Amino acid sequence: MKWIAGVDIGNSTTEVCIGVISEKGSLQFVSSNQTTTTGTKGTQENTIGVIGALEKALHSSRKRVEDLDVILLNEAAPVIGDTAMETITETIITESTMIGHNPSTPGGIGLGTGKIIFIEDLDSVMNQDPYIIVASKMYSYEVIADKVNKARNKINITGVILQADEGVLVYNRLERKLPIIDEVGYIEKIPRGVMASVEVAPPGQSIQTLSNPYGIASLFQLTPEETQRIVPIAKSLVGNRSAVVIKTPKGEVKEKKIDAGFLYIHGPNHSVEANVDDGAEKIMVKLEEVKEIKDIEGQQGTNVGNMLNKMKETLATLTEQRVEQIYIQDLLAVDTTVPVEIQGGIAGETCMEKAVGIAAMVKTHKLPMMRVAEKLQKMTGVHTKIAGVEAVMAVLGAITTPGTKLPIAILDLGGGSTDAALLNENGMVQSIHLAGAGQLVTLLISEELGLKDLYLAEAIKKYPLAKVESLFHIRMENGEIRFYDEPLHPKYYGRVVVMAEEMIPIEGDASMEKIFQIRRESKKKVFIRNAIRALKKIAPKQEVRTIPNVVLVGGSALDFEIPEMILQELSHYKIVSGRGNIRQQEGPRNAVATGLLMHYVGG
């Protein structure tokens, strides 16, 4: 008997399959296992994870890794992917003439405009000009309320700005009610003596004046040029219940414009250019005009040029090549909106800007997996070889799914790329690697929700949501109500949570419905588009309807909603699709590792 192991090193997961070849040449599958990929895919650090997975898979057979006769690796390179996000509108970097804020607990109702005066300077004011009082957190709410009440008998106070989260506490103690803005973290950035305006809308309503560029212009007597500059401030305050806008002194405005830029897509005989400002849809249309992409470049000195340069530098480091040797051979662009921090803000204010998420893929001149095989053979003493192209091995493994027939296609939905392969009745295989998969979805979720935690974005991608409506019940995203016998921890109360193994609360003000929509749309933008793109490239005459079966494999095929999305989309083409069930026991996992063993025996 001959003991063999198939090893599939992916971007996120390393999967192994153990088999035994009898003296008559028949293959028997023994066991399988998987582990998190150690290091970047295609680097020698992968060997640690490979050996760990092999040891686990061999444990039940009481075999050691050294007892294997051969280890078969997938030809994982030569494609390596990366993702990035950039605003695609013209970026204006400026210490703005205006700074704005949106606290969650304002006090009072109304609009007040006046000169900024700090609470410690109240005694020095002798005129009746309108003033807005500013108080740092070193003053208690009782002291602030007392000083404001006394000062109103001498000067005209139109509003209050607080550093602490005490707007309601101060408001309740005022003899004459005023609009109050609190939670201004960087209160020391507010200049003395400049004009400012605070606005607090009635409950259930949003501000009207400070979210309107012309409203701000009216309050501060701005020129048309100044009005143009404060548009990002007004946009950032749309839909808010409260805001403060402060006019900074003249001379502080420093502006630099960075264009979105053009993409230059080079083919063997001609090149096309795509204006990034036109959005992802137009970019992808231009991409389809070049049948065989040799390289993609971004216009120098622009947002997209800077983004692609950074991606090429990252990929050059991974592949140990010079940047000049890195050629992008596929790209997926996705439209989205992201919160952009406003320069000059006093509390990290943001406004939503149109952006594009890009996944790029390069073809390397070296084969990194050869180095992995050499090191693995040296560490284990077992003959190790590169046995087959990833997508081709996956389609062989997919045949073991019950209910499939030739011709059969697979979509391998991974972390960095979407791979596809078609096996026809004559045994011929057509395969393709495309940029964009699970990592891009995570990036879209993270950026659009303004998260600083990719782990949380990954959890939002993988699990359903719920709203904790009391300490004893939650409402799931599908409307189902779930009750608990024991009270939930108070930290979950009123929060949107991810229903992972344990509840994960989501910071921020986004509703469950908004998070749900962003998650679904992100998956559609990446996986549905790439599924159709990939199938067109491998189908005879690029006609998707000629493919009867599509088996979904890979880590993202385990997702609780992506396979259903693809099934619904492919049903328009009368294609049977669904999660694979490799060897009737692995589900969509282990297709490549299984295919490596089948190819070795059959080859």
Coordinates of C-alpha atoms in Angstrom, one line a residue:
M1 CA 0.0 0.0 0.0
K2 CA 1.0 3.6 -0.7
W3 CA 0.0 6.4 1.6
I4 CA -0.5 9.8 -0.1
A5 CA -1.6 13.2 1.0
G6 CA -3.2 16.0 -1.0
V7 CA -2.6 19.5 0.3
D8 CA -4.5 22.6 -0.7
I9 CA -2.9 25.8 0.6
G10 CA -5.4 28.7 0.4
N11 CA -5.3 32.3 1.4
S12 CA -7.1 31.6 4.6
T13 CA -7.2 27.9 5.1
T14 CA -4.9 24.9 4.4
E15 CA -6.8 21.7 3.7
V16 CA -5.4 18.1 3.5
C17 CA -6.8 14.8 2.4
I18 CA -5.2 11.4 3.2
G19 CA -5.6 8.4 0.9
V20 CA -4.3 4.9 0.5
I21 CA -3.5 3.3 -2.9
S22 CA -3.9 -0.5 -2.8
E23 CA -1.6 -2.9 -4.6
K24 CA -4.3 -3.1 -7.4
G25 CA -4.1 0.6 -7.9
S26 CA -7.5 1.6 -6.4
L27 CA -7.8 4.7 -4.2
Q28 CA -9.3 4.7 -0.7
F29 CA -9.9 8.0 1.1
V30 CA -8.9 7.7 4.7
S31 CA -9.3 11.1 6.4
S32 CA -9.1 14.8 6.1
N33 CA -8.4 17.9 8.1
Q34 CA -7.8 21.6 7.9
T35 CA -6.1 24.5 9.7
T36 CA -5.5 28.2 9.3
T37 CA -2.9 29.0 6.7
T38 CA 0.3 30.1 8.3
G39 CA 2.0 33.0 6.6
T40 CA 1.0 34.4 3.3
K41 CA -0.1 31.9 0.6
G42 CA 2.9 30.7 -1.4
T43 CA 5.6 31.5 1.2
Q44 CA 7.7 29.0 3.1
E45 CA 5.8 29.9 6.3
N46 CA 3.0 27.7 4.9
T47 CA 4.9 24.6 5.8
I48 CA 4.1 25.0 9.6
G49 CA 0.4 24.9 8.9
V50 CA 0.7 22.0 6.4
I51 CA 2.6 19.8 8.8
G52 CA 0.0 20.6 11.6
A53 CA -2.9 19.7 9.4
L54 CA -1.2 16.5 8.2
E55 CA -0.5 15.4 11.8
K56 CA -4.2 15.9 12.7
A57 CA -5.4 14.0 9.7
L58 CA -3.1 11.1 10.3
H59 CA -3.7 10.8 14.0
S60 CA -6.7 8.5 13.7
S61 CA -4.7 6.1 11.6
R62 CA -1.8 6.1 14.1
K63 CA 0.5 7.3 11.3
R64 CA 3.2 10.0 11.3
V65 CA 3.9 12.5 8.6
E66 CA 7.2 10.6 7.9
D67 CA 5.2 7.5 7.1
L68 CA 3.7 9.1 3.9
D69 CA 5.0 8.1 0.6
V70 CA 4.2 11.3 -1.2
I71 CA 2.8 14.8 -0.5
L72 CA 0.9 16.5 -3.3
L73 CA 0.6 20.3 -3.4
N74 CA -1.7 22.5 -5.4
E75 CA -0.1 24.9 -7.9
A76 CA -1.5 27.8 -5.8
A77 CA 0.6 30.5 -7.5
P78 CA 1.1 32.1 -10.0
V79 CA -1.9 34.3 -8.9
I80 CA -1.8 36.5 -5.8
G81 CA -4.5 39.0 -5.0
D82 CA -4.8 42.2 -2.9
T83 CA -7.6 44.6 -2.1
A84 CA -7.7 48.3 -1.5
M85 CA -10.3 51.1 -1.0
E86 CA -10.1 54.7 -2.1
T87 CA -12.5 57.6 -2.5
I88 CA -13.1 58.1 -6.2
T89 CA -14.5 61.6 -6.0
E90 CA -12.1 64.5 -6.1
T91 CA -10.5 64.7 -2.7
I92 CA -10.2 68.1 -1.1
I93 CA -7.7 68.2 1.7
T94 CA -8.2 71.3 3.7
E95 CA -8.1 72.9 7.1
S96 CA -11.7 74.0 6.4
T97 CA -13.1 77.4 7.1
M98 CA -15.8 75.5 9.0
I99 CA -15.7 72.7 11.6
G100 CA -18.8 70.7 12.6
H101 CA -20.0 68.1 15.1
N102 CA -22.9 65.8 15.8
P103 CA -23.3 64.7 19.5
S104 CA -25.8 62.0 20.5
T105 CA -27.2 63.8 23.6
P106 CA -27.8 67.5 22.9
G107 CA -29.9 69.7 25.1
G108 CA -32.7 72.1 24.2
I109 CA -34.1 73.1 20.8
G110 CA -33.4 75.8 18.4
L111 CA -30.6 77.7 16.5
G112 CA -28.1 80.1 18.1
T113 CA -25.3 82.1 16.6
G114 CA -22.7 84.2 18.3
K115 CA -19.0 84.8 19.2
I116 CA -17.2 82.0 21.0
I117 CA -16.4 82.8 24.6
F118 CA -14.9 80.4 27.1
I119 CA -16.7 80.1 30.4
E120 CA -13.7 81.3 32.4
D121 CA -13.7 84.6 30.4
L122 CA -17.4 85.5 31.1
D123 CA -16.6 88.2 33.7
S124 CA -14.5 90.2 31.2
V125 CA -17.5 90.7 28.8
M126 CA -19.2 94.1 29.0
N127 CA -21.2 94.4 25.7
Q128 CA -24.5 92.9 24.5
D129 CA -23.1 91.0 21.4
P130 CA -24.5 87.4 21.0
Y131 CA -22.2 84.8 22.5
I132 CA -21.9 81.0 22.6
I133 CA -20.3 79.7 25.8
V134 CA -17.6 77.0 25.6
A135 CA -16.9 74.9 28.8
S136 CA -14.3 72.2 29.2
K137 CA -14.8 69.0 31.2
M138 CA -13.0 70.5 34.2
Y139 CA -16.2 72.3 35.0
S140 CA -19.1 70.2 36.5
Y141 CA -22.6 70.6 35.1
E142 CA -23.8 72.3 38.2
V143 CA -21.0 75.0 37.9
I144 CA -21.7 75.5 34.2
A145 CA -25.5 75.9 34.7
D146 CA -24.9 78.3 37.6
K147 CA -22.5 80.5 35.6
V148 CA -24.7 80.5 32.5
N149 CA -27.8 81.6 34.6
K150 CA -25.9 84.4 36.2
A151 CA -24.3 85.6 33.0
R152 CA -27.6 85.8 31.1
N153 CA -28.5 88.8 33.2
K154 CA -25.5 90.7 31.8
I155 CA -24.8 89.4 28.3
N156 CA -26.7 87.8 25.3
I157 CA -26.1 84.1 25.4
T158 CA -27.5 82.1 22.4
G159 CA -26.0 78.6 22.9
V160 CA -23.6 76.4 24.9
I161 CA -20.8 74.0 23.7
L162 CA -19.6 71.4 26.3
Q163 CA -16.7 69.0 26.2
A164 CA -18.3 66.5 28.6
D165 CA -21.4 64.4 27.8
E166 CA -23.6 66.5 30.1
G167 CA -25.8 68.5 27.7
V168 CA -29.1 67.3 29.2
L169 CA -27.9 67.8 32.8
V170 CA -27.0 71.4 32.1
Y171 CA -30.1 72.1 30.1
N172 CA -32.4 70.9 33.0
R173 CA -30.8 73.5 35.3
L174 CA -31.0 76.5 33.1
E175 CA -33.5 79.2 33.9
R176 CA -33.9 80.3 30.3
K177 CA -33.5 77.3 27.8
L178 CA -30.7 77.3 25.2
P179 CA -29.5 74.9 22.5
I180 CA -26.6 72.9 24.0
I181 CA -24.0 70.8 22.1
D182 CA -21.9 68.4 24.1
E183 CA -19.3 65.6 23.5
V184 CA -16.9 68.0 21.8
G185 CA -13.7 66.1 22.4
Y186 CA -11.1 68.5 20.9
I187 CA -12.5 71.6 22.6
E188 CA -9.0 73.1 22.8
K189 CA -9.1 73.5 19.0
I190 CA -12.0 76.0 19.1
P191 CA -10.5 79.5 18.7
R192 CA -11.7 82.3 21.0
G193 CA -13.7 85.2 19.6
V194 CA -14.8 83.6 16.2
M195 CA -18.4 83.2 15.0
A196 CA -20.2 80.0 15.6
S197 CA -23.6 78.5 15.4
V198 CA -25.3 75.7 17.2
E199 CA -28.6 74.0 16.2
V200 CA -30.7 71.3 18.0
A201 CA -33.8 69.9 16.2
P202 CA -37.0 68.8 18.0
P203 CA -37.2 65.1 18.9
G204 CA -37.8 62.9 15.8
Q205 CA -36.6 65.7 13.4
S206 CA -33.2 66.6 11.9
I207 CA -31.5 70.0 11.7
Q208 CA -32.4 72.2 8.7
T209 CA -30.0 75.2 8.7
L210 CA -26.5 73.7 9.4
S211 CA -27.1 70.8 7.0
N212 CA -27.8 73.3 4.2
P213 CA -24.7 75.0 2.6
Y214 CA -26.8 78.1 1.9
G215 CA -28.1 78.1 5.5
I216 CA -24.5 78.2 6.7
A217 CA -23.6 80.9 4.2
S218 CA -26.5 83.0 5.4
L219 CA -25.4 82.8 9.1
F220 CA -21.8 83.6 8.4
Q221 CA -22.1 85.9 5.3
L222 CA -20.0 83.6 3.1
T223 CA -18.8 84.3 -0.4
P224 CA -19.7 81.8 -3.1
E225 CA -16.2 80.4 -3.0
E226 CA -16.4 79.9 0.8
T227 CA -19.8 78.3 0.4
Q228 CA -18.3 75.7 -2.0
R229 CA -15.7 74.8 0.6
I230 CA -18.2 74.1 3.4
V231 CA -20.3 71.6 1.3
P232 CA -18.5 68.6 3.0
I233 CA -19.5 70.0 6.4
A234 CA -23.1 70.4 5.4
K235 CA -23.1 66.9 4.0
S236 CA -21.7 65.4 7.2
L237 CA -24.5 66.9 9.2
V238 CA -27.5 65.8 7.0
G239 CA -29.9 63.8 9.1
N240 CA -28.5 64.8 12.4
R241 CA -30.5 66.1 15.3
S242 CA -27.8 68.5 16.4
A243 CA -24.7 70.3 15.2
V244 CA -22.2 73.1 15.7
V245 CA -20.4 74.9 13.0
I246 CA -17.5 77.3 13.8
K247 CA -15.8 79.7 11.4
T248 CA -12.0 79.5 11.8
P249 CA -9.8 82.6 11.3
K250 CA -8.8 83.7 7.9
G251 CA -5.5 82.4 6.7
E252 CA -6.0 78.9 8.1
V253 CA -7.5 77.6 4.9
K254 CA -5.0 75.3 3.0
E255 CA -6.4 73.4 0.1
K256 CA -5.0 70.7 -2.1
K257 CA -7.0 68.8 -4.7
I258 CA -6.3 65.2 -5.7
D259 CA -8.2 63.9 -8.7
A260 CA -9.8 60.4 -8.8
G261 CA -7.7 59.7 -11.9
F262 CA -7.8 57.2 -14.9
L263 CA -7.1 53.5 -15.1
Y264 CA -5.0 52.4 -18.1
I265 CA -5.8 48.8 -19.2
H266 CA -3.2 47.4 -21.5
G267 CA -3.8 44.5 -23.9
P268 CA -1.4 42.8 -26.4
N269 CA -2.5 45.0 -29.2
H270 CA -4.3 48.0 -27.8
S271 CA -5.0 49.9 -24.5
V272 CA -8.2 51.5 -23.1
E273 CA -8.6 54.0 -20.3
A274 CA -11.4 54.3 -17.7
N275 CA -12.2 57.4 -15.8
V276 CA -12.5 56.3 -12.1
D277 CA -14.9 59.1 -11.5
D278 CA -17.4 57.3 -13.7
G279 CA -17.7 54.5 -11.1
A280 CA -17.2 50.8 -11.0
E281 CA -19.7 49.8 -13.6
K282 CA -18.0 51.8 -16.3
I283 CA -14.6 50.5 -15.2
M284 CA -15.8 46.9 -15.6
V285 CA -17.3 47.6 -19.0
K286 CA -13.9 49.0 -20.2
L287 CA -12.2 46.0 -18.7
E288 CA -14.3 43.6 -20.8
E289 CA -13.1 45.5 -23.9
V290 CA -9.6 44.0 -23.4
K291 CA -9.9 40.3 -23.9
E292 CA -6.4 39.5 -22.7
I293 CA -5.0 41.9 -20.0
K294 CA -1.3 42.4 -19.9
D295 CA -1.2 45.1 -17.2
I296 CA -3.3 47.7 -15.5
E297 CA -1.9 51.1 -14.4
G298 CA -3.3 54.1 -12.6
Q299 CA -2.7 57.7 -13.5
Q300 CA 0.3 59.1 -11.6
G301 CA -0.4 61.6 -8.8
T302 CA -4.1 60.6 -8.5
N303 CA -6.1 58.6 -6.0
V304 CA -6.3 55.5 -8.1
G305 CA -2.6 55.8 -9.2
N306 CA -1.5 56.0 -5.6
M307 CA -3.7 53.0 -4.7
L308 CA -2.5 50.7 -7.4
N309 CA 1.1 51.7 -6.7
K310 CA 0.7 50.6 -3.1
M311 CA -0.9 47.3 -4.2
K312 CA 2.0 46.6 -6.5
E313 CA 4.5 47.3 -3.8
T314 CA 2.8 44.9 -1.5
L315 CA 2.6 42.2 -4.2
A316 CA 6.2 42.8 -5.1
T317 CA 7.3 42.1 -1.5
L318 CA 5.2 38.9 -1.3
T319 CA 6.7 37.5 -4.6
E320 CA 10.3 38.8 -4.0
Q321 CA 10.3 40.7 -7.3
R322 CA 10.9 44.3 -8.3
V323 CA 7.8 46.5 -8.6
E324 CA 8.6 46.9 -12.4
Q325 CA 8.0 43.1 -12.7
I326 CA 4.5 43.2 -11.2
Y327 CA 1.7 43.2 -13.8
I328 CA -1.9 43.3 -12.8
Q329 CA -3.8 40.8 -14.9
D330 CA -7.3 41.1 -13.5
L331 CA -9.2 43.7 -11.5
L332 CA -12.7 43.9 -9.9
A333 CA -14.0 47.3 -9.1
V334 CA -17.0 47.8 -6.8
D335 CA -19.0 51.0 -6.1
T336 CA -19.6 51.8 -2.4
T337 CA -19.8 54.8 -0.1
V338 CA -17.4 55.4 2.8
P339 CA -17.2 57.8 5.7
V340 CA -14.3 60.3 5.1
E341 CA -13.0 62.3 8.1
I342 CA -13.3 66.0 7.6
Q343 CA -10.0 67.9 8.0
G344 CA -10.2 70.5 10.8
G345 CA -13.0 68.7 12.7
I346 CA -13.4 69.0 16.5
A347 CA -14.7 65.5 17.2
G348 CA -13.7 63.2 14.3
E349 CA -16.6 64.3 12.0
T350 CA -17.1 62.4 8.8
C351 CA -19.1 62.7 5.6
M352 CA -20.1 59.9 3.2
E353 CA -18.2 60.0 -0.1
K354 CA -18.5 57.8 -3.1
A355 CA -15.7 55.3 -3.2
V356 CA -14.5 52.3 -5.2
G357 CA -13.2 49.0 -3.7
I358 CA -10.7 47.3 -5.9
A359 CA -9.3 43.7 -5.8
A360 CA -6.3 43.2 -8.1
M361 CA -4.5 40.0 -9.1
V362 CA -1.0 39.6 -10.5
K363 CA 0.7 36.8 -12.3
T364 CA 4.2 36.2 -10.9
H365 CA 7.2 35.1 -12.9
K366 CA 8.3 32.8 -10.2
L367 CA 6.5 29.8 -8.7
P368 CA 6.5 30.4 -4.9
M369 CA 5.0 26.9 -4.3
M370 CA 8.2 25.3 -5.5
R371 CA 10.0 26.8 -2.5
V372 CA 7.2 25.5 -0.2
A373 CA 7.6 22.0 -1.7
E374 CA 11.3 22.0 -1.3
K375 CA 11.2 23.1 2.3
L376 CA 8.4 20.7 3.2
Q377 CA 10.3 17.8 1.7
K378 CA 13.4 18.8 3.7
M379 CA 11.4 19.1 6.9
T380 CA 9.6 15.8 6.6
G381 CA 11.8 13.6 4.4
V382 CA 8.7 12.8 2.3
H383 CA 8.8 13.2 -1.5
T384 CA 6.8 16.4 -2.2
K385 CA 5.7 17.6 -5.6
I386 CA 3.4 20.2 -7.3
A387 CA 0.7 18.0 -8.6
G388 CA -1.9 20.2 -10.4
V389 CA -3.5 23.6 -11.0
E390 CA -5.8 24.6 -8.2
A391 CA -9.0 25.1 -10.2
V392 CA -8.5 21.9 -12.2
M393 CA -8.0 19.8 -9.1
A394 CA -11.1 21.4 -7.6
V395 CA -13.3 20.4 -10.5
L396 CA -12.0 16.8 -10.1
G397 CA -12.9 16.8 -6.5
A398 CA -16.4 18.3 -7.2
I399 CA -17.3 15.3 -9.4
T400 CA -17.7 13.3 -6.1
T401 CA -20.7 15.5 -5.3
P402 CA -23.9 13.4 -5.7
G403 CA -26.2 14.6 -8.5
T404 CA -23.6 16.1 -10.8
K405 CA -22.8 15.1 -14.4
L406 CA -20.5 16.2 -17.2
P407 CA -20.0 18.8 -18.3
I408 CA -19.5 20.2 -14.8
A409 CA -18.2 23.6 -13.7
I410 CA -17.0 24.7 -10.3
L411 CA -16.8 28.1 -8.7
D412 CA -14.1 28.1 -6.0
L413 CA -15.1 31.0 -3.7
G414 CA -12.0 31.8 -1.7
G415 CA -10.7 34.7 0.3
G416 CA -8.5 36.4 -2.3
S417 CA -9.8 35.1 -5.6
T418 CA -12.7 33.5 -7.4
D419 CA -11.6 30.6 -9.5
A420 CA -13.7 28.7 -12.0
A421 CA -13.1 25.6 -14.1
L422 CA -15.2 23.6 -16.6
L423 CA -14.7 19.9 -17.3
N424 CA -16.4 18.7 -20.5
E425 CA -17.3 15.2 -21.7
N426 CA -14.0 14.8 -23.4
G427 CA -12.0 15.3 -20.2
M428 CA -10.8 18.8 -21.3
V429 CA -10.6 21.4 -18.6
Q430 CA -10.9 25.2 -19.0
S431 CA -10.0 27.3 -16.0
I432 CA -9.7 31.0 -14.9
H433 CA -8.6 33.0 -11.9
L434 CA -10.4 36.3 -11.1
A435 CA -9.6 39.0 -8.6
G436 CA -12.1 39.5 -5.7
A437 CA -13.7 37.2 -3.1
G438 CA -14.3 37.1 0.6
Q439 CA -11.6 39.6 1.6
L440 CA -13.1 42.3 -0.6
V441 CA -16.5 41.7 0.9
T442 CA -15.0 42.1 4.4
L443 CA -13.3 45.3 3.3
L444 CA -16.5 46.7 1.8
I445 CA -18.4 46.0 5.0
S446 CA -15.7 47.5 7.2
E447 CA -15.3 50.7 5.1
E448 CA -19.0 51.4 4.5
L449 CA -19.8 51.0 8.2
G450 CA -16.8 53.0 9.3
L451 CA -15.4 50.1 11.4
K452 CA -11.8 50.0 12.6
D453 CA -12.0 46.3 13.4
L454 CA -11.7 43.8 10.5
Y455 CA -12.5 40.9 12.9
L456 CA -15.9 42.5 13.5
A457 CA -16.4 43.1 9.8
E458 CA -15.6 39.4 9.1
A459 CA -18.1 38.4 11.8
I460 CA -20.8 40.6 10.3
K461 CA -20.1 38.9 6.9
K462 CA -20.3 35.4 8.3
Y463 CA -23.2 35.5 10.8
P464 CA -26.8 36.8 11.0
L465 CA -27.8 39.9 13.0
A466 CA -30.2 40.6 15.9
K467 CA -31.4 43.5 17.9
V468 CA -31.5 43.1 21.7
E469 CA -34.8 44.6 22.6
S470 CA -34.9 43.6 26.3
L471 CA -32.7 41.6 28.7
F472 CA -34.9 38.6 27.9
H473 CA -35.6 38.7 24.2
I474 CA -34.0 39.6 20.9
R475 CA -35.4 40.2 17.4
M476 CA -33.5 38.4 14.6
E477 CA -32.9 40.0 11.2
N478 CA -35.6 37.8 9.7
G479 CA -38.2 39.1 12.2
E480 CA -38.0 36.0 14.5
I481 CA -38.3 36.7 18.2
R482 CA -36.1 34.7 20.5
F483 CA -36.6 34.6 24.2
Y484 CA -34.1 33.7 27.0
D485 CA -34.7 32.2 30.4
E486 CA -31.8 34.0 32.0
P487 CA -31.2 37.8 31.5
L488 CA -28.7 38.9 28.9
H489 CA -25.7 41.0 30.0
P490 CA -26.7 44.6 30.3
K491 CA -24.0 45.6 27.8
Y492 CA -26.1 44.1 25.0
Y493 CA -29.3 46.0 25.8
G494 CA -30.6 48.1 22.9
R495 CA -27.6 47.1 20.7
V496 CA -27.4 45.4 17.3
V497 CA -25.4 42.2 17.8
V498 CA -23.7 39.6 15.5
M499 CA -25.0 36.1 16.4
A500 CA -21.7 34.3 16.3
E501 CA -20.7 31.6 18.8
E502 CA -21.2 34.4 21.3
M503 CA -23.0 37.7 20.7
I504 CA -20.7 40.4 19.4
P505 CA -22.1 44.0 19.9
I506 CA -21.7 46.4 17.1
E507 CA -20.5 49.9 18.0
G508 CA -22.0 52.9 16.3
D509 CA -25.5 54.2 15.4
A510 CA -26.1 52.0 12.3
S511 CA -29.5 50.2 12.4
M512 CA -29.8 46.5 12.0
E513 CA -31.6 47.1 8.7
K514 CA -28.7 49.2 7.4
I515 CA -26.1 46.7 8.4
F516 CA -28.1 43.9 6.9
Q517 CA -28.4 45.8 3.6
I518 CA -24.7 46.6 3.5
R519 CA -23.8 43.0 4.1
R520 CA -26.1 41.6 1.4
E521 CA -25.1 44.3 -1.2
S522 CA -21.4 43.7 -0.6
K523 CA -21.8 40.0 -1.2
K524 CA -23.8 40.6 -4.4
K525 CA -21.4 43.2 -5.7
V526 CA -18.4 40.8 -5.4
F527 CA -19.7 37.2 -5.7
I528 CA -22.6 37.5 -8.1
R529 CA -20.6 39.7 -10.5
N530 CA -17.6 37.4 -10.3
A531 CA -19.7 34.3 -10.7
I532 CA -21.1 35.5 -14.0
R533 CA -17.7 36.9 -15.1
A534 CA -16.0 33.6 -14.4
L535 CA -18.6 31.4 -16.1
K536 CA -18.6 33.5 -19.2
K537 CA -14.9 33.1 -19.5
I538 CA -14.9 29.3 -19.3
A539 CA -18.2 28.6 -21.1
P540 CA -18.1 27.5 -24.8
K541 CA -18.5 30.6 -26.9
Q542 CA -18.8 32.6 -23.7
E543 CA -22.5 31.4 -23.4
V544 CA -23.3 30.8 -19.7
R545 CA -26.4 28.8 -20.6
T546 CA -24.3 26.0 -22.1
I547 CA -23.2 24.9 -18.5
P548 CA -25.7 22.6 -16.9
N549 CA -24.1 22.1 -13.4
V550 CA -22.2 24.5 -11.2
V551 CA -20.8 23.2 -7.9
L552 CA -19.7 25.8 -5.3
V553 CA -16.6 25.0 -3.3
G554 CA -14.2 26.8 -1.1
G555 CA -14.5 28.6 2.2
S556 CA -17.0 31.2 1.1
A557 CA -19.3 28.5 -0.2
L558 CA -20.0 27.8 3.5
D559 CA -21.5 31.2 3.9
F560 CA -25.1 31.2 5.1
E561 CA -26.4 33.3 2.2
I562 CA -23.9 33.4 -0.7
P563 CA -24.8 30.0 -2.2
E564 CA -28.5 31.0 -2.2
M565 CA -27.7 34.3 -3.9
I566 CA -25.8 32.5 -6.7
L567 CA -28.5 29.8 -7.0
Q568 CA -31.1 32.5 -7.5
E569 CA -29.0 34.4 -10.1
L570 CA -28.0 31.2 -12.1
S571 CA -31.5 30.0 -12.1
H572 CA -32.2 32.7 -14.8
Y573 CA -29.8 30.7 -17.0
K574 CA -31.4 27.4 -16.1
I575 CA -28.3 26.2 -14.4
V576 CA -28.3 23.8 -11.4
S577 CA -26.0 25.2 -8.7
G578 CA -25.4 24.7 -5.1
R579 CA -22.9 23.9 -2.4
G580 CA -20.7 20.9 -3.2
N581 CA -20.6 17.8 -1.0
I582 CA -17.2 16.5 -1.7
R583 CA -17.0 12.7 -1.2
Q584 CA -20.6 13.0 0.2
Q585 CA -19.1 14.0 3.6
E586 CA -17.0 17.1 3.3
G587 CA -19.5 19.7 2.1
P588 CA -17.9 22.3 -0.1
R589 CA -14.5 21.9 1.6
N590 CA -11.6 19.7 0.5
A591 CA -12.3 19.8 -3.2
V592 CA -8.8 20.6 -4.3
A593 CA -7.1 18.2 -1.8
T594 CA -9.4 15.4 -2.9
G595 CA -8.8 16.2 -6.6
L596 CA -5.0 16.0 -6.1
L597 CA -5.4 12.4 -4.9
M598 CA -7.7 11.5 -7.8
H599 CA -5.4 13.2 -10.4
Y600 CA -2.4 11.3 -9.0
V601 CA -4.0 7.9 -9.2
G602 CA -5.7 8.6 -12.6
G603 CA -2.7 10.3 -14.1

